[in-house]
Amino acid sequence: MKKTVGLFAAAALVMALSACSGGATPAASGGAGGAANKPLDKIVVGFAQVGAESGWRTANTKDIQDSFKEAGIQLKFSDAQQKQENQISAIRSYIQQGVDYIAFSPVVQTGWDAVLNEAKAAKIPVILTDRAVDSKDTSLYATFLGSDFVLEGKKAGEWVANEYKSASAPVNIVQLEGTTGSAPAIDRAKGFADAIASNSNLKVVASQTGDFTRAGGKQVMEAFLKSQPKIDLVFAQNDDMGLGAIEAITAAGKVPGKDIKIVTVDAVHDGMQALADGKINFIVECSPLLGKQLIDIVKKLNAGEAVEKRIVTDETTFTQDQAKTALPTRKY
Ligand code: AHR
Protein backbone atom coordinates (compact mmCIF):
# COMPACT_ATOMS: atom_id res chain seq x y z
CA MET A 1 0.00 0.00 0.00
CA LYS A 2 2.77 2.37 1.08
CA LYS A 3 4.70 1.50 -2.08
CA THR A 4 1.68 2.29 -4.32
CA VAL A 5 1.16 5.66 -2.64
CA GLY A 6 4.88 6.41 -3.02
CA LEU A 7 4.86 5.51 -6.74
CA PHE A 8 1.74 7.59 -7.30
CA ALA A 9 3.30 10.62 -5.55
CA ALA A 10 6.50 10.27 -7.58
CA ALA A 11 4.53 10.03 -10.84
CA ALA A 12 2.48 13.08 -9.89
CA LEU A 13 5.66 15.03 -9.14
CA VAL A 14 7.23 14.05 -12.49
CA MET A 15 4.06 15.05 -14.34
CA ALA A 16 3.91 18.35 -12.49
CA LEU A 17 7.58 19.07 -13.15
CA SER A 18 7.30 18.31 -16.85
CA ALA A 19 4.12 20.42 -17.08
CA CYS A 20 5.87 23.45 -15.66
CA SER A 21 9.10 22.99 -17.57
CA GLY A 22 7.18 23.06 -20.88
CA GLY A 23 6.25 26.35 -22.58
CA ALA A 24 7.72 29.70 -21.70
CA THR A 25 9.91 29.41 -18.62
CA PRO A 26 10.90 32.28 -16.40
CA ALA A 27 14.51 33.20 -15.74
CA ALA A 28 16.31 30.30 -14.07
CA SER A 29 17.26 30.50 -10.40
CA GLY A 30 19.81 33.25 -9.98
CA GLY A 31 18.27 35.12 -12.88
CA ALA A 32 20.53 33.41 -15.39
CA GLY A 33 17.84 32.15 -17.76
CA GLY A 34 15.71 33.83 -20.41
CA ALA A 35 12.69 36.08 -19.95
CA ALA A 36 9.18 34.64 -19.59
CA ASN A 37 7.62 37.99 -20.52
CA LYS A 38 4.21 36.90 -19.31
CA PRO A 39 1.40 39.42 -18.93
CA LEU A 40 1.34 40.34 -15.23
CA ASP A 41 -2.06 38.75 -14.59
CA LYS A 42 -0.74 35.41 -15.89
CA ILE A 43 2.19 35.29 -13.43
CA VAL A 44 1.66 33.05 -10.40
CA VAL A 45 3.84 33.42 -7.29
CA GLY A 46 3.74 30.96 -4.39
CA PHE A 47 4.64 32.59 -1.07
CA ALA A 48 5.49 30.36 1.92
CA GLN A 49 5.18 32.57 5.01
CA VAL A 50 6.76 31.72 8.38
CA GLY A 51 3.56 32.09 10.42
CA ALA A 52 1.72 34.79 12.35
CA GLU A 53 4.01 34.92 15.39
CA SER A 54 4.33 38.68 15.75
CA GLY A 55 2.91 42.07 14.87
CA TRP A 56 5.77 42.36 12.39
CA ARG A 57 4.72 39.16 10.63
CA THR A 58 1.07 40.25 10.44
CA ALA A 59 2.14 43.57 8.89
CA ASN A 60 4.46 41.75 6.48
CA THR A 61 1.71 39.35 5.33
CA LYS A 62 -0.75 42.20 4.80
CA ASP A 63 1.78 44.25 2.85
CA ILE A 64 2.63 41.31 0.59
CA GLN A 65 -1.02 40.43 -0.05
CA ASP A 66 -1.95 44.08 -0.71
CA SER A 67 1.03 44.60 -3.04
CA PHE A 68 0.14 41.57 -5.15
CA LYS A 69 -3.48 42.67 -5.38
CA GLU A 70 -2.40 46.14 -6.46
CA ALA A 71 0.04 44.78 -9.06
CA GLY A 72 -2.52 42.33 -10.46
CA ILE A 73 -0.16 39.36 -10.00
CA GLN A 74 -1.62 36.07 -8.71
CA LEU A 75 -0.46 35.06 -5.24
CA LYS A 76 -0.73 31.63 -3.64
CA PHE A 77 -0.15 32.10 0.08
CA SER A 78 0.58 29.59 2.84
CA ASP A 79 1.25 29.97 6.58
CA ALA A 80 3.77 27.44 7.97
CA GLN A 81 2.91 28.10 11.62
CA GLN A 82 6.63 28.45 12.39
CA LYS A 83 7.38 24.87 11.33
CA GLN A 84 10.08 24.14 8.75
CA GLU A 85 8.39 20.92 7.61
CA ASN A 86 5.21 22.89 6.77
CA GLN A 87 7.23 25.39 4.73
CA ILE A 88 9.00 22.61 2.85
CA SER A 89 5.61 20.97 2.07
CA ALA A 90 4.25 24.33 0.86
CA ILE A 91 7.26 24.86 -1.43
CA ARG A 92 6.91 21.30 -2.81
CA SER A 93 3.25 21.94 -3.46
CA TYR A 94 4.09 25.16 -5.35
CA ILE A 95 6.59 23.21 -7.45
CA GLN A 96 3.93 20.60 -8.24
CA GLN A 97 1.45 23.33 -9.16
CA GLY A 98 4.00 24.81 -11.57
CA VAL A 99 3.99 28.35 -10.20
CA ASP A 100 6.26 30.85 -11.96
CA TYR A 101 8.15 32.02 -8.86
CA ILE A 102 8.46 30.90 -5.26
CA ALA A 103 9.08 33.42 -2.49
CA PHE A 104 9.59 32.49 1.13
CA SER A 105 10.88 33.67 4.46
CA PRO A 106 12.77 30.69 5.90
CA VAL A 107 11.73 29.92 9.47
CA VAL A 108 15.27 28.68 10.22
CA GLN A 109 18.53 29.11 8.30
CA THR A 110 19.58 25.54 7.53
CA GLY A 111 18.08 22.47 5.86
CA TRP A 112 16.82 23.98 2.59
CA ASP A 113 19.18 22.59 -0.05
CA ALA A 114 17.06 19.56 -1.02
CA VAL A 115 13.82 21.42 -1.64
CA LEU A 116 15.61 24.38 -3.29
CA ASN A 117 17.33 21.94 -5.64
CA GLU A 118 13.89 20.60 -6.55
CA ALA A 119 12.76 24.15 -7.38
CA LYS A 120 15.92 24.69 -9.42
CA ALA A 121 15.35 21.44 -11.35
CA ALA A 122 11.83 22.67 -12.12
CA LYS A 123 13.32 26.01 -13.30
CA ILE A 124 11.31 27.99 -10.77
CA PRO A 125 13.29 30.97 -9.45
CA VAL A 126 13.22 31.34 -5.68
CA ILE A 127 13.16 34.74 -3.99
CA LEU A 128 14.20 34.83 -0.33
CA THR A 129 12.29 37.54 1.49
CA ASP A 130 13.04 38.79 4.99
CA ARG A 131 15.30 35.89 6.09
CA ALA A 132 18.29 34.16 4.51
CA VAL A 133 19.15 30.49 4.14
CA ASP A 134 22.54 29.14 5.16
CA SER A 135 23.62 27.34 1.98
CA LYS A 136 26.92 27.24 0.14
CA ASP A 137 25.08 27.06 -3.17
CA THR A 138 23.89 30.59 -3.91
CA SER A 139 22.52 29.47 -7.28
CA LEU A 140 19.58 28.01 -5.34
CA TYR A 141 17.93 31.42 -5.09
CA ALA A 142 17.64 34.43 -7.36
CA THR A 143 17.98 37.06 -4.67
CA PHE A 144 17.62 37.77 -0.96
CA LEU A 145 15.50 40.79 -0.09
CA GLY A 146 15.49 41.82 3.56
CA SER A 147 17.09 43.55 6.52
CA ASP A 148 20.66 43.42 7.73
CA PHE A 149 19.95 41.67 11.04
CA VAL A 150 23.55 41.91 12.29
CA LEU A 151 23.36 45.68 11.84
CA GLU A 152 20.05 45.76 13.74
CA GLY A 153 21.64 43.95 16.70
CA LYS A 154 24.64 46.27 16.47
CA LYS A 155 22.44 49.40 16.59
CA ALA A 156 20.68 48.03 19.70
CA GLY A 157 24.04 47.25 21.33
CA GLU A 158 25.47 50.66 20.46
CA TRP A 159 22.54 52.37 22.17
CA VAL A 160 23.13 50.25 25.29
CA ALA A 161 26.90 50.91 25.22
CA ASN A 162 26.26 54.64 24.98
CA GLU A 163 23.55 54.64 27.65
CA TYR A 164 25.92 52.99 30.15
CA LYS A 165 29.18 54.54 28.98
CA SER A 166 29.85 56.01 32.43
CA ALA A 167 28.73 52.95 34.40
CA SER A 168 31.22 51.98 37.07
CA ALA A 169 29.40 48.83 38.21
CA PRO A 170 28.25 45.75 36.24
CA VAL A 171 25.10 46.26 34.11
CA ASN A 172 23.11 43.03 34.02
CA ILE A 173 21.43 42.41 30.67
CA VAL A 174 18.97 39.63 29.84
CA GLN A 175 18.30 38.72 26.23
CA LEU A 176 15.02 37.43 24.80
CA GLU A 177 16.06 35.57 21.66
CA GLY A 178 13.92 34.96 18.59
CA THR A 179 13.23 31.56 17.08
CA THR A 180 16.21 29.28 17.62
CA GLY A 181 18.15 28.76 14.40
CA SER A 182 16.47 31.66 12.58
CA ALA A 183 18.59 34.26 10.80
CA PRO A 184 17.33 37.24 12.85
CA ALA A 185 17.96 35.45 16.17
CA ILE A 186 21.48 34.42 15.19
CA ASP A 187 22.45 37.71 13.57
CA ARG A 188 20.90 40.11 16.09
CA ALA A 189 22.59 38.25 18.96
CA LYS A 190 25.91 38.57 17.16
CA GLY A 191 25.56 42.26 16.33
CA PHE A 192 24.47 43.05 19.89
CA ALA A 193 27.30 41.05 21.50
CA ASP A 194 29.90 42.72 19.25
CA ALA A 195 28.61 46.21 20.04
CA ILE A 196 28.67 45.81 23.83
CA ALA A 197 31.98 43.89 23.91
CA SER A 198 34.14 46.97 24.38
CA ASN A 199 32.59 47.74 27.80
CA SER A 200 33.37 44.96 30.29
CA ASN A 201 30.66 46.25 32.65
CA LEU A 202 27.97 45.20 30.18
CA LYS A 203 27.15 41.54 30.81
CA VAL A 204 24.48 39.33 29.26
CA VAL A 205 23.63 37.30 32.37
CA ALA A 206 20.85 35.22 30.80
CA SER A 207 19.64 34.57 27.27
CA GLN A 208 16.78 32.37 26.16
CA THR A 209 14.35 32.01 23.28
CA GLY A 210 10.88 33.52 23.43
CA ASP A 211 10.24 32.39 19.83
CA PHE A 212 9.44 35.96 18.68
CA THR A 213 6.03 35.78 20.42
CA ARG A 214 4.51 38.00 23.11
CA ALA A 215 3.54 34.96 25.22
CA GLY A 216 7.06 33.55 24.87
CA GLY A 217 8.66 36.86 25.90
CA LYS A 218 6.40 37.11 28.94
CA GLN A 219 7.06 33.55 30.06
CA VAL A 220 10.85 33.79 29.71
CA MET A 221 10.94 37.18 31.42
CA GLU A 222 8.92 35.81 34.35
CA ALA A 223 11.54 33.09 34.74
CA PHE A 224 14.42 35.60 34.47
CA LEU A 225 12.83 37.79 37.15
CA LYS A 226 12.77 34.78 39.47
CA SER A 227 16.24 33.47 38.70
CA GLN A 228 18.22 36.74 38.35
CA PRO A 229 18.85 38.80 41.52
CA LYS A 230 19.37 42.04 39.54
CA ILE A 231 18.30 42.90 35.99
CA ASP A 232 19.13 46.33 34.55
CA LEU A 233 18.16 45.92 30.92
CA VAL A 234 16.27 43.60 28.57
CA PHE A 235 17.34 43.22 24.97
CA ALA A 236 14.30 41.70 23.27
CA GLN A 237 15.05 40.66 19.71
CA ASN A 238 11.58 41.83 18.65
CA ASP A 239 8.83 44.15 19.89
CA ASP A 240 6.40 41.37 20.74
CA MET A 241 8.79 39.70 23.18
CA GLY A 242 9.54 43.15 24.64
CA LEU A 243 5.81 43.73 25.12
CA GLY A 244 5.54 40.36 26.85
CA ALA A 245 8.47 41.36 29.08
CA ILE A 246 6.65 44.60 30.00
CA GLU A 247 3.72 42.51 31.28
CA ALA A 248 6.04 40.31 33.35
CA ILE A 249 7.98 43.28 34.77
CA THR A 250 4.79 45.14 35.70
CA ALA A 251 3.34 42.02 37.35
CA ALA A 252 6.54 41.74 39.40
CA GLY A 253 5.92 45.26 40.78
CA LYS A 254 8.67 46.97 38.79
CA VAL A 255 8.42 49.83 36.30
CA PRO A 256 9.36 48.89 32.71
CA GLY A 257 11.53 51.54 31.06
CA LYS A 258 12.74 52.84 34.45
CA ASP A 259 13.57 50.05 36.94
CA ILE A 260 14.42 47.80 34.02
CA LYS A 261 15.24 49.37 30.66
CA ILE A 262 14.07 47.69 27.46
CA VAL A 263 15.53 47.76 23.95
CA THR A 264 13.74 45.97 21.11
CA VAL A 265 13.78 45.51 17.33
CA ASP A 266 10.91 46.02 14.80
CA ALA A 267 9.06 49.32 15.51
CA VAL A 268 5.55 47.94 14.90
CA HIS A 269 2.66 50.04 16.18
CA ASP A 270 2.31 48.44 19.65
CA GLY A 271 6.06 48.63 20.22
CA MET A 272 6.15 52.29 19.17
CA GLN A 273 3.22 53.06 21.48
CA ALA A 274 5.08 51.46 24.41
CA LEU A 275 8.19 53.45 23.43
CA ALA A 276 6.20 56.71 23.32
CA ASP A 277 4.67 55.78 26.71
CA GLY A 278 8.15 55.36 28.24
CA LYS A 279 7.87 51.59 28.78
CA ILE A 280 10.47 50.79 26.11
CA ASN A 281 13.65 52.88 25.89
CA PHE A 282 14.85 52.37 22.31
CA ILE A 283 13.70 50.51 19.19
CA VAL A 284 15.70 49.50 16.14
CA GLU A 285 13.47 49.43 13.08
CA CYS A 286 13.03 46.28 10.98
CA SER A 287 10.68 47.07 8.12
CA PRO A 288 8.02 44.48 7.21
CA LEU A 289 7.02 46.45 4.10
CA LEU A 290 8.71 44.21 1.55
CA GLY A 291 5.77 43.73 -0.82
CA LYS A 292 6.55 46.43 -3.39
CA GLN A 293 10.20 45.40 -3.67
CA LEU A 294 9.14 41.78 -4.07
CA ILE A 295 6.82 42.78 -6.92
CA ASP A 296 9.68 44.71 -8.59
CA ILE A 297 11.89 41.61 -8.41
CA VAL A 298 9.16 39.43 -9.95
CA LYS A 299 8.64 41.96 -12.74
CA LYS A 300 12.38 42.14 -13.44
CA LEU A 301 12.80 38.37 -13.54
CA ASN A 302 9.75 38.11 -15.80
CA ALA A 303 11.35 40.64 -18.15
CA GLY A 304 14.66 38.75 -18.10
CA GLU A 305 16.41 41.61 -16.31
CA ALA A 306 19.19 41.01 -13.80
CA VAL A 307 18.38 41.41 -10.11
CA GLU A 308 20.88 42.13 -7.35
CA LYS A 309 21.74 39.00 -5.38
CA ARG A 310 21.24 40.91 -2.11
CA ILE A 311 18.78 43.75 -1.61
CA VAL A 312 19.02 45.36 1.83
CA THR A 313 16.07 47.20 3.36
CA ASP A 314 16.58 50.79 4.55
CA GLU A 315 15.90 51.16 8.26
CA THR A 316 16.21 53.62 11.11
CA THR A 317 16.04 53.71 14.93
CA PHE A 318 13.63 55.40 17.35
CA THR A 319 14.06 57.10 20.72
CA GLN A 320 11.02 57.83 22.90
CA ASP A 321 10.64 61.36 21.49
CA GLN A 322 11.05 60.18 17.92
CA ALA A 323 8.33 57.54 18.50
CA LYS A 324 5.88 60.23 19.63
CA THR A 325 6.50 62.14 16.40
CA ALA A 326 6.37 59.08 14.13
CA LEU A 327 3.33 57.31 15.63
CA PRO A 328 0.50 59.32 14.03
CA THR A 329 1.66 58.50 10.48
CA ARG A 330 3.05 55.00 11.14
CA LYS A 331 1.67 52.54 8.59
CA TYR A 332 1.89 49.40 10.75
O1 AHR B 1 12.36 37.96 10.40
C1 AHR B 1 11.89 39.14 10.96
C2 AHR B 1 11.51 38.90 12.39
O2 AHR B 1 10.54 37.89 12.47
C3 AHR B 1 10.89 40.08 13.12
O3 AHR B 1 11.81 40.89 13.77
C4 AHR B 1 10.07 39.37 14.13
O4 AHR B 1 9.14 40.19 14.79
C5 AHR B 1 9.47 38.33 13.27
O5 AHR B 1 8.72 37.41 13.88
Coordinates of C-alpha atoms and ligand atoms in Angstrom, one line a residue:
M1 CA 0.0 0.0 0.0
K2 CA 2.8 2.4 1.1
K3 CA 4.7 1.5 -2.1
T4 CA 1.7 2.3 -4.3
V5 CA 1.2 5.7 -2.6
G6 CA 4.9 6.4 -3.0
L7 CA 4.9 5.5 -6.7
F8 CA 1.7 7.6 -7.3
A9 CA 3.3 10.6 -5.5
A10 CA 6.5 10.3 -7.6
A11 CA 4.5 10.0 -10.8
A12 CA 2.5 13.1 -9.9
L13 CA 5.7 15.0 -9.1
V14 CA 7.2 14.1 -12.5
M15 CA 4.1 15.1 -14.3
A16 CA 3.9 18.4 -12.5
L17 CA 7.6 19.1 -13.1
S18 CA 7.3 18.3 -16.8
A19 CA 4.1 20.4 -17.1
C20 CA 5.9 23.5 -15.7
S21 CA 9.1 23.0 -17.6
G22 CA 7.2 23.1 -20.9
G23 CA 6.3 26.4 -22.6
A24 CA 7.7 29.7 -21.7
T25 CA 9.9 29.4 -18.6
P26 CA 10.9 32.3 -16.4
A27 CA 14.5 33.2 -15.7
A28 CA 16.3 30.3 -14.1
S29 CA 17.3 30.5 -10.4
G30 CA 19.8 33.2 -10.0
G31 CA 18.3 35.1 -12.9
A32 CA 20.5 33.4 -15.4
G33 CA 17.8 32.2 -17.8
G34 CA 15.7 33.8 -20.4
A35 CA 12.7 36.1 -19.9
A36 CA 9.2 34.6 -19.6
N37 CA 7.6 38.0 -20.5
K38 CA 4.2 36.9 -19.3
P39 CA 1.4 39.4 -18.9
L40 CA 1.3 40.3 -15.2
D41 CA -2.1 38.8 -14.6
K42 CA -0.7 35.4 -15.9
I43 CA 2.2 35.3 -13.4
V44 CA 1.7 33.0 -10.4
V45 CA 3.8 33.4 -7.3
G46 CA 3.7 31.0 -4.4
F47 CA 4.6 32.6 -1.1
A48 CA 5.5 30.4 1.9
Q49 CA 5.2 32.6 5.0
V50 CA 6.8 31.7 8.4
G51 CA 3.6 32.1 10.4
A52 CA 1.7 34.8 12.4
E53 CA 4.0 34.9 15.4
S54 CA 4.3 38.7 15.8
G55 CA 2.9 42.1 14.9
W56 CA 5.8 42.4 12.4
R57 CA 4.7 39.2 10.6
T58 CA 1.1 40.2 10.4
A59 CA 2.1 43.6 8.9
N60 CA 4.5 41.8 6.5
T61 CA 1.7 39.4 5.3
K62 CA -0.8 42.2 4.8
D63 CA 1.8 44.3 2.9
I64 CA 2.6 41.3 0.6
Q65 CA -1.0 40.4 -0.1
D66 CA -1.9 44.1 -0.7
S67 CA 1.0 44.6 -3.0
F68 CA 0.1 41.6 -5.2
K69 CA -3.5 42.7 -5.4
E70 CA -2.4 46.1 -6.5
A71 CA 0.0 44.8 -9.1
G72 CA -2.5 42.3 -10.5
I73 CA -0.2 39.4 -10.0
Q74 CA -1.6 36.1 -8.7
L75 CA -0.5 35.1 -5.2
K76 CA -0.7 31.6 -3.6
F77 CA -0.1 32.1 0.1
S78 CA 0.6 29.6 2.8
D79 CA 1.3 30.0 6.6
A80 CA 3.8 27.4 8.0
Q81 CA 2.9 28.1 11.6
Q82 CA 6.6 28.4 12.4
K83 CA 7.4 24.9 11.3
Q84 CA 10.1 24.1 8.8
E85 CA 8.4 20.9 7.6
N86 CA 5.2 22.9 6.8
Q87 CA 7.2 25.4 4.7
I88 CA 9.0 22.6 2.9
S89 CA 5.6 21.0 2.1
A90 CA 4.2 24.3 0.9
I91 CA 7.3 24.9 -1.4
R92 CA 6.9 21.3 -2.8
S93 CA 3.2 21.9 -3.5
Y94 CA 4.1 25.2 -5.3
I95 CA 6.6 23.2 -7.4
Q96 CA 3.9 20.6 -8.2
Q97 CA 1.5 23.3 -9.2
G98 CA 4.0 24.8 -11.6
V99 CA 4.0 28.4 -10.2
D100 CA 6.3 30.8 -12.0
Y101 CA 8.1 32.0 -8.9
I102 CA 8.5 30.9 -5.3
A103 CA 9.1 33.4 -2.5
F104 CA 9.6 32.5 1.1
S105 CA 10.9 33.7 4.5
P106 CA 12.8 30.7 5.9
V107 CA 11.7 29.9 9.5
V108 CA 15.3 28.7 10.2
Q109 CA 18.5 29.1 8.3
T110 CA 19.6 25.5 7.5
G111 CA 18.1 22.5 5.9
W112 CA 16.8 24.0 2.6
D113 CA 19.2 22.6 0.0
A114 CA 17.1 19.6 -1.0
V115 CA 13.8 21.4 -1.6
L116 CA 15.6 24.4 -3.3
N117 CA 17.3 21.9 -5.6
E118 CA 13.9 20.6 -6.6
A119 CA 12.8 24.1 -7.4
K120 CA 15.9 24.7 -9.4
A121 CA 15.3 21.4 -11.3
A122 CA 11.8 22.7 -12.1
K123 CA 13.3 26.0 -13.3
I124 CA 11.3 28.0 -10.8
P125 CA 13.3 31.0 -9.5
V126 CA 13.2 31.3 -5.7
I127 CA 13.2 34.7 -4.0
L128 CA 14.2 34.8 -0.3
T129 CA 12.3 37.5 1.5
D130 CA 13.0 38.8 5.0
R131 CA 15.3 35.9 6.1
A132 CA 18.3 34.2 4.5
V133 CA 19.2 30.5 4.1
D134 CA 22.5 29.1 5.2
S135 CA 23.6 27.3 2.0
K136 CA 26.9 27.2 0.1
D137 CA 25.1 27.1 -3.2
T138 CA 23.9 30.6 -3.9
S139 CA 22.5 29.5 -7.3
L140 CA 19.6 28.0 -5.3
Y141 CA 17.9 31.4 -5.1
A142 CA 17.6 34.4 -7.4
T143 CA 18.0 37.1 -4.7
F144 CA 17.6 37.8 -1.0
L145 CA 15.5 40.8 -0.1
G146 CA 15.5 41.8 3.6
S147 CA 17.1 43.5 6.5
D148 CA 20.7 43.4 7.7
F149 CA 19.9 41.7 11.0
V150 CA 23.6 41.9 12.3
L151 CA 23.4 45.7 11.8
E152 CA 20.1 45.8 13.7
G153 CA 21.6 43.9 16.7
K154 CA 24.6 46.3 16.5
K155 CA 22.4 49.4 16.6
A156 CA 20.7 48.0 19.7
G157 CA 24.0 47.3 21.3
E158 CA 25.5 50.7 20.5
W159 CA 22.5 52.4 22.2
V160 CA 23.1 50.2 25.3
A161 CA 26.9 50.9 25.2
N162 CA 26.3 54.6 25.0
E163 CA 23.5 54.6 27.7
Y164 CA 25.9 53.0 30.1
K165 CA 29.2 54.5 29.0
S166 CA 29.8 56.0 32.4
A167 CA 28.7 52.9 34.4
S168 CA 31.2 52.0 37.1
A169 CA 29.4 48.8 38.2
P170 CA 28.2 45.8 36.2
V171 CA 25.1 46.3 34.1
N172 CA 23.1 43.0 34.0
I173 CA 21.4 42.4 30.7
V174 CA 19.0 39.6 29.8
Q175 CA 18.3 38.7 26.2
L176 CA 15.0 37.4 24.8
E177 CA 16.1 35.6 21.7
G178 CA 13.9 35.0 18.6
T179 CA 13.2 31.6 17.1
T180 CA 16.2 29.3 17.6
G181 CA 18.2 28.8 14.4
S182 CA 16.5 31.7 12.6
A183 CA 18.6 34.3 10.8
P184 CA 17.3 37.2 12.9
A185 CA 18.0 35.4 16.2
I186 CA 21.5 34.4 15.2
D187 CA 22.5 37.7 13.6
R188 CA 20.9 40.1 16.1
A189 CA 22.6 38.3 19.0
K190 CA 25.9 38.6 17.2
G191 CA 25.6 42.3 16.3
F192 CA 24.5 43.0 19.9
A193 CA 27.3 41.0 21.5
D194 CA 29.9 42.7 19.3
A195 CA 28.6 46.2 20.0
I196 CA 28.7 45.8 23.8
A197 CA 32.0 43.9 23.9
S198 CA 34.1 47.0 24.4
N199 CA 32.6 47.7 27.8
S200 CA 33.4 45.0 30.3
N201 CA 30.7 46.3 32.7
L202 CA 28.0 45.2 30.2
K203 CA 27.1 41.5 30.8
V204 CA 24.5 39.3 29.3
V205 CA 23.6 37.3 32.4
A206 CA 20.8 35.2 30.8
S207 CA 19.6 34.6 27.3
Q208 CA 16.8 32.4 26.2
T209 CA 14.4 32.0 23.3
G210 CA 10.9 33.5 23.4
D211 CA 10.2 32.4 19.8
F212 CA 9.4 36.0 18.7
T213 CA 6.0 35.8 20.4
R214 CA 4.5 38.0 23.1
A215 CA 3.5 35.0 25.2
G216 CA 7.1 33.5 24.9
G217 CA 8.7 36.9 25.9
K218 CA 6.4 37.1 28.9
Q219 CA 7.1 33.6 30.1
V220 CA 10.9 33.8 29.7
M221 CA 10.9 37.2 31.4
E222 CA 8.9 35.8 34.4
A223 CA 11.5 33.1 34.7
F224 CA 14.4 35.6 34.5
L225 CA 12.8 37.8 37.2
K226 CA 12.8 34.8 39.5
S227 CA 16.2 33.5 38.7
Q228 CA 18.2 36.7 38.4
P229 CA 18.8 38.8 41.5
K230 CA 19.4 42.0 39.5
I231 CA 18.3 42.9 36.0
D232 CA 19.1 46.3 34.5
L233 CA 18.2 45.9 30.9
V234 CA 16.3 43.6 28.6
F235 CA 17.3 43.2 25.0
A236 CA 14.3 41.7 23.3
Q237 CA 15.1 40.7 19.7
N238 CA 11.6 41.8 18.7
D239 CA 8.8 44.2 19.9
D240 CA 6.4 41.4 20.7
M241 CA 8.8 39.7 23.2
G242 CA 9.5 43.1 24.6
L243 CA 5.8 43.7 25.1
G244 CA 5.5 40.4 26.8
A245 CA 8.5 41.4 29.1
I246 CA 6.7 44.6 30.0
E247 CA 3.7 42.5 31.3
A248 CA 6.0 40.3 33.4
I249 CA 8.0 43.3 34.8
T250 CA 4.8 45.1 35.7
A251 CA 3.3 42.0 37.3
A252 CA 6.5 41.7 39.4
G253 CA 5.9 45.3 40.8
K254 CA 8.7 47.0 38.8
V255 CA 8.4 49.8 36.3
P256 CA 9.4 48.9 32.7
G257 CA 11.5 51.5 31.1
K258 CA 12.7 52.8 34.4
D259 CA 13.6 50.1 36.9
I260 CA 14.4 47.8 34.0
K261 CA 15.2 49.4 30.7
I262 CA 14.1 47.7 27.5
V263 CA 15.5 47.8 24.0
T264 CA 13.7 46.0 21.1
V265 CA 13.8 45.5 17.3
D266 CA 10.9 46.0 14.8
A267 CA 9.1 49.3 15.5
V268 CA 5.6 47.9 14.9
H269 CA 2.7 50.0 16.2
D270 CA 2.3 48.4 19.6
G271 CA 6.1 48.6 20.2
M272 CA 6.2 52.3 19.2
Q273 CA 3.2 53.1 21.5
A274 CA 5.1 51.5 24.4
L275 CA 8.2 53.5 23.4
A276 CA 6.2 56.7 23.3
D277 CA 4.7 55.8 26.7
G278 CA 8.1 55.4 28.2
K279 CA 7.9 51.6 28.8
I280 CA 10.5 50.8 26.1
N281 CA 13.7 52.9 25.9
F282 CA 14.9 52.4 22.3
I283 CA 13.7 50.5 19.2
V284 CA 15.7 49.5 16.1
E285 CA 13.5 49.4 13.1
C286 CA 13.0 46.3 11.0
S287 CA 10.7 47.1 8.1
P288 CA 8.0 44.5 7.2
L289 CA 7.0 46.5 4.1
L290 CA 8.7 44.2 1.5
G291 CA 5.8 43.7 -0.8
K292 CA 6.5 46.4 -3.4
Q293 CA 10.2 45.4 -3.7
L294 CA 9.1 41.8 -4.1
I295 CA 6.8 42.8 -6.9
D296 CA 9.7 44.7 -8.6
I297 CA 11.9 41.6 -8.4
V298 CA 9.2 39.4 -9.9
K299 CA 8.6 42.0 -12.7
K300 CA 12.4 42.1 -13.4
L301 CA 12.8 38.4 -13.5
N302 CA 9.8 38.1 -15.8
A303 CA 11.4 40.6 -18.2
G304 CA 14.7 38.7 -18.1
E305 CA 16.4 41.6 -16.3
A306 CA 19.2 41.0 -13.8
V307 CA 18.4 41.4 -10.1
E308 CA 20.9 42.1 -7.3
K309 CA 21.7 39.0 -5.4
R310 CA 21.2 40.9 -2.1
I311 CA 18.8 43.7 -1.6
V312 CA 19.0 45.4 1.8
T313 CA 16.1 47.2 3.4
D314 CA 16.6 50.8 4.5
E315 CA 15.9 51.2 8.3
T316 CA 16.2 53.6 11.1
T317 CA 16.0 53.7 14.9
F318 CA 13.6 55.4 17.4
T319 CA 14.1 57.1 20.7
Q320 CA 11.0 57.8 22.9
D321 CA 10.6 61.4 21.5
Q322 CA 11.0 60.2 17.9
A323 CA 8.3 57.5 18.5
K324 CA 5.9 60.2 19.6
T325 CA 6.5 62.1 16.4
A326 CA 6.4 59.1 14.1
L327 CA 3.3 57.3 15.6
P328 CA 0.5 59.3 14.0
T329 CA 1.7 58.5 10.5
R330 CA 3.1 55.0 11.1
K331 CA 1.7 52.5 8.6
Y332 CA 1.9 49.4 10.8
Ligands
AHR1 O1 12.4 38.0 10.4 C1 11.9 39.1 11.0 C2 11.5 38.9 12.4 O2 10.5 37.9 12.5 C3 10.9 40.1 13.1 O3 11.8 40.9 13.8 C4 10.1 39.4 14.1 O4 9.1 40.2 14.8 C5 9.5 38.3 13.3 O5 8.7 37.4 13.9

